[in-house]
Coordinates of N, CA and C in Angstrom, one line a residue:
X14 N -73.7 21.2 31.3 CA -73.7 22.2 30.3 C -72.6 21.9 29.3
X15 N -71.4 21.3 29.7 CA -70.4 21.0 28.8 C -70.8 20.0 27.8
X16 N -71.6 19.0 28.2 CA -72.1 18.0 27.3 C -73.0 18.7 26.2
X17 N -73.7 19.7 26.5 CA -74.6 20.4 25.5 C -73.7 21.0 24.5
X18 N -72.6 21.7 25.0 CA -71.7 22.4 24.1 C -71.1 21.4 23.1
X19 N -70.6 20.2 23.7 CA -70.0 19.2 22.8 C -71.1 18.7 21.8
X20 N -72.3 18.5 22.3 CA -73.3 17.9 21.4 C -73.6 18.8 20.2
X21 N -73.6 20.1 20.4 CA -74.0 20.9 19.2 C -72.8 21.6 18.6
X22 N -71.6 21.2 19.0 CA -70.4 21.6 18.3 C -70.0 23.0 18.4
X23 N -70.1 23.6 19.6 CA -69.8 25.0 19.7 C -68.4 25.3 20.3
X24 N -67.6 24.3 20.2 CA -66.2 24.5 20.8 C -65.3 25.2 19.7
X25 N -64.4 26.0 20.2 CA -63.4 26.6 19.4 C -64.0 27.5 18.3
X26 N -63.5 27.3 17.1 CA -63.9 28.2 16.0 C -65.3 28.0 15.6
X27 N -65.9 26.8 15.8 CA -67.3 26.6 15.6 C -68.2 27.6 16.2
X28 N -67.8 28.0 17.4 CA -68.6 29.0 18.2 C -68.6 30.3 17.4
X29 N -67.5 30.8 16.9 CA -67.5 32.0 16.2 C -68.3 32.0 14.9
X30 N -68.4 30.8 14.3 CA -69.1 30.7 13.0 C -70.6 30.7 13.1
X31 N -71.1 30.4 14.3 CA -72.6 30.4 14.5 C -73.1 31.7 14.8
X32 N -74.2 32.1 14.2 CA -74.9 33.3 14.5 C -75.7 33.1 15.8
X33 N -76.1 34.2 16.4 CA -76.9 34.1 17.6 C -78.2 33.5 17.3
X34 N -78.8 33.8 16.1 CA -80.0 33.2 15.7 C -79.9 31.7 15.6
X35 N -78.8 31.2 15.0 CA -78.6 29.8 14.8 C -78.5 29.1 16.2
X36 N -77.8 29.7 17.1 CA -77.6 29.2 18.5 C -79.0 29.0 19.1
X37 N -79.8 30.1 19.0 CA -81.1 30.0 19.6 C -82.0 28.9 19.0
X38 N -81.8 28.7 17.7 CA -82.6 27.6 17.0 C -82.2 26.3 17.5
X39 N -80.9 26.1 17.7 CA -80.4 24.8 18.2 C -80.9 24.6 19.6
X40 N -80.8 25.6 20.4 CA -81.2 25.5 21.8 C -82.7 25.2 21.9
X41 N -83.5 25.9 21.1 CA -84.9 25.7 21.0 C -85.2 24.3 20.7
X42 N -84.5 23.7 19.7 CA -84.7 22.3 19.3 C -84.4 21.4 20.5
X43 N -83.3 21.7 21.2 CA -83.0 20.8 22.3 C -84.1 20.9 23.4
X44 N -84.6 22.2 23.6 CA -85.7 22.4 24.6 C -86.9 21.6 24.2
X45 N -87.3 21.6 22.9 CA -88.5 20.9 22.4 C -88.3 19.4 22.6
X46 N -87.1 18.9 22.4 CA -86.9 17.5 22.6 C -86.8 17.1 24.1
X47 N -86.8 18.1 24.9 CA -86.7 17.8 26.4 C -85.3 17.5 26.8
X48 N -84.3 17.8 26.0 CA -82.9 17.5 26.4 C -82.3 18.5 27.3
X49 N -82.9 19.7 27.3 CA -82.5 20.8 28.3 C -83.7 21.6 28.7
X50 N -83.6 22.2 29.8 CA -84.8 23.0 30.3 C -84.7 24.4 29.6
X51 N -85.8 25.1 29.7 CA -85.8 26.5 29.1 C -84.8 27.4 29.8
X52 N -84.7 27.2 31.1 CA -83.8 28.0 31.9 C -82.4 27.7 31.5
X53 N -82.0 26.5 31.4 CA -80.7 26.1 30.9 C -80.4 26.6 29.5
X54 N -81.4 26.6 28.7 CA -81.3 27.1 27.3 C -81.0 28.6 27.3
X55 N -81.7 29.3 28.1 CA -81.5 30.8 28.2 C -80.1 31.1 28.7
X56 N -79.7 30.3 29.7 CA -78.4 30.5 30.3 C -77.3 30.2 29.3
X57 N -77.5 29.1 28.6 CA -76.5 28.7 27.6 C -76.4 29.8 26.5
X58 N -77.5 30.3 26.0 CA -77.4 31.3 24.9 C -76.7 32.5 25.5
X59 N -76.9 32.9 26.7 CA -76.2 34.1 27.3 C -74.7 33.8 27.3
X60 N -74.3 32.5 27.7 CA -72.9 32.2 27.8 C -72.3 32.2 26.4
X61 N -73.0 31.7 25.4 CA -72.5 31.7 24.0 C -72.2 33.1 23.6
X62 N -73.2 34.0 23.8 CA -73.1 35.4 23.4 C -71.9 36.1 24.1
X63 N -71.7 35.8 25.4 CA -70.6 36.4 26.1 C -69.3 35.8 25.6
X64 N -69.2 34.5 25.3 CA -68.0 33.9 24.8 C -67.7 34.5 23.4
X65 N -68.7 34.7 22.6 CA -68.4 35.2 21.2 C -67.8 36.7 21.3
X66 N -68.4 37.5 22.2 CA -67.9 38.8 22.4 C -66.4 38.8 22.9
X67 N -66.1 37.9 23.8 CA -64.8 37.8 24.3 C -63.8 37.3 23.2
X68 N -64.3 36.4 22.4 CA -63.5 35.9 21.3 C -63.2 37.1 20.3
X69 N -64.2 37.9 20.0 CA -64.1 39.0 19.1 C -63.0 40.0 19.6
X70 N -63.1 40.3 20.9 CA -62.2 41.2 21.5 C -60.8 40.7 21.4
X71 N -60.6 39.4 21.7 CA -59.3 38.8 21.7 C -58.7 38.7 20.2
X72 N -59.6 38.4 19.3 CA -59.2 38.4 17.9 C -58.8 39.8 17.4
X73 N -59.5 40.8 17.8 CA -59.2 42.2 17.4 C -57.8 42.6 17.9
X74 N -57.6 42.2 19.2 CA -56.3 42.5 19.8 C -55.1 41.8 19.1
X75 N -55.3 40.5 18.8 CA -54.3 39.7 18.1 C -54.1 40.3 16.7
X76 N -55.1 40.6 16.0 CA -55.0 41.2 14.6 C -54.2 42.5 14.7
X77 N -54.6 43.4 15.6 CA -53.9 44.7 15.8 C -52.4 44.5 16.0
X78 N -52.1 43.5 16.9 CA -50.6 43.3 17.2 C -49.9 42.8 16.0
X79 N -50.5 41.9 15.3 CA -49.9 41.3 14.1 C -49.7 42.4 13.0
X80 N -50.7 43.2 12.8 CA -50.6 44.3 11.8 C -49.5 45.2 12.2
X81 N -49.4 45.6 13.5 CA -48.3 46.5 14.0 C -47.0 45.8 13.7
X82 N -46.8 44.5 14.0 CA -45.6 43.8 13.7 C -45.2 43.9 12.2
X83 N -46.2 43.6 11.4 CA -46.0 43.6 9.9 C -45.6 45.0 9.5
X84 N -46.2 46.1 10.0 CA -45.8 47.4 9.7 C -44.3 47.7 10.0
X85 N -43.9 47.3 11.2 CA -42.6 47.5 11.7 C -41.6 46.7 10.8
X86 N -41.9 45.5 10.5 CA -41.1 44.6 9.7 C -40.9 45.3 8.3
X87 N -42.0 45.8 7.7 CA -42.0 46.4 6.4 C -41.4 47.8 6.4
X88 N -41.2 48.4 7.6 CA -40.6 49.7 7.7 C -41.7 50.8 7.4
X89 N -42.9 50.5 7.6 CA -44.0 51.5 7.4 C -44.2 52.3 8.7
X90 N -44.3 53.6 8.6 CA -44.6 54.4 9.7 C -46.0 54.2 10.2
X91 N -46.1 54.2 11.5 CA -47.5 54.1 12.1 C -48.0 55.5 12.4
X92 N -49.2 55.6 12.8 CA -49.8 56.9 13.1 C -49.0 57.5 14.3
X93 N -48.7 56.7 15.2 CA -47.9 57.2 16.4 C -46.6 57.8 15.9
X94 N -45.9 57.0 15.0 CA -44.6 57.5 14.5 C -44.8 58.9 13.8
X95 N -45.8 59.0 13.0 CA -46.0 60.3 12.3 C -46.3 61.4 13.3
X96 N -47.1 61.1 14.3 CA -47.5 62.1 15.3 C -46.2 62.6 16.0
X97 N -45.3 61.7 16.4 CA -44.1 62.0 17.0 C -43.2 62.9 16.1
X98 N -43.1 62.6 14.9 CA -42.4 63.4 13.9 C -42.9 64.8 13.8
X99 N -44.3 64.9 13.8 CA -44.9 66.2 13.7 C -44.6 67.0 14.9
X100 N -44.6 66.4 16.1 CA -44.3 67.1 17.4 C -42.9 67.6 17.3
X101 N -41.9 66.8 16.8 CA -40.5 67.2 16.7 C -40.4 68.4 15.8
X102 N -41.1 68.4 14.6 CA -41.0 69.5 13.7 C -41.6 70.7 14.3
X103 N -42.7 70.6 15.0 CA -43.3 71.8 15.6 C -42.4 72.4 16.7
X104 N -41.7 71.5 17.4 CA -40.7 71.9 18.4 C -39.6 72.7 17.8
X105 N -39.1 72.2 16.7 CA -38.0 72.8 16.0 C -38.4 74.2 15.4
X106 N -39.6 74.2 14.9 CA -40.2 75.5 14.3 C -40.3 76.6 15.4
X107 N -40.7 76.1 16.6 CA -40.9 77.0 17.7 C -39.6 77.7 18.2
X108 N -38.5 77.1 17.9 CA -37.2 77.6 18.4 C -36.8 78.8 17.6

């Protein structure tokens, strides 16, 4: 299976750039050439989809962390900061 991945260039960022449709086309072409079985092709497509979803989640987490860092560095209040201030104000008003 790793050889197939190398052969069609789905390592690293290349994986994220390919659409599911394009992956299916590439796999279908390999199946037609007899280079992989239909079962292996289906399994590979599932793996690619799973890997893309995982990459997306990881990218979203990374971006969120970096944005939060940038906000802190720039001194911009986050939603959490504002909510805490509102709670403090409400607490003071209640006294």
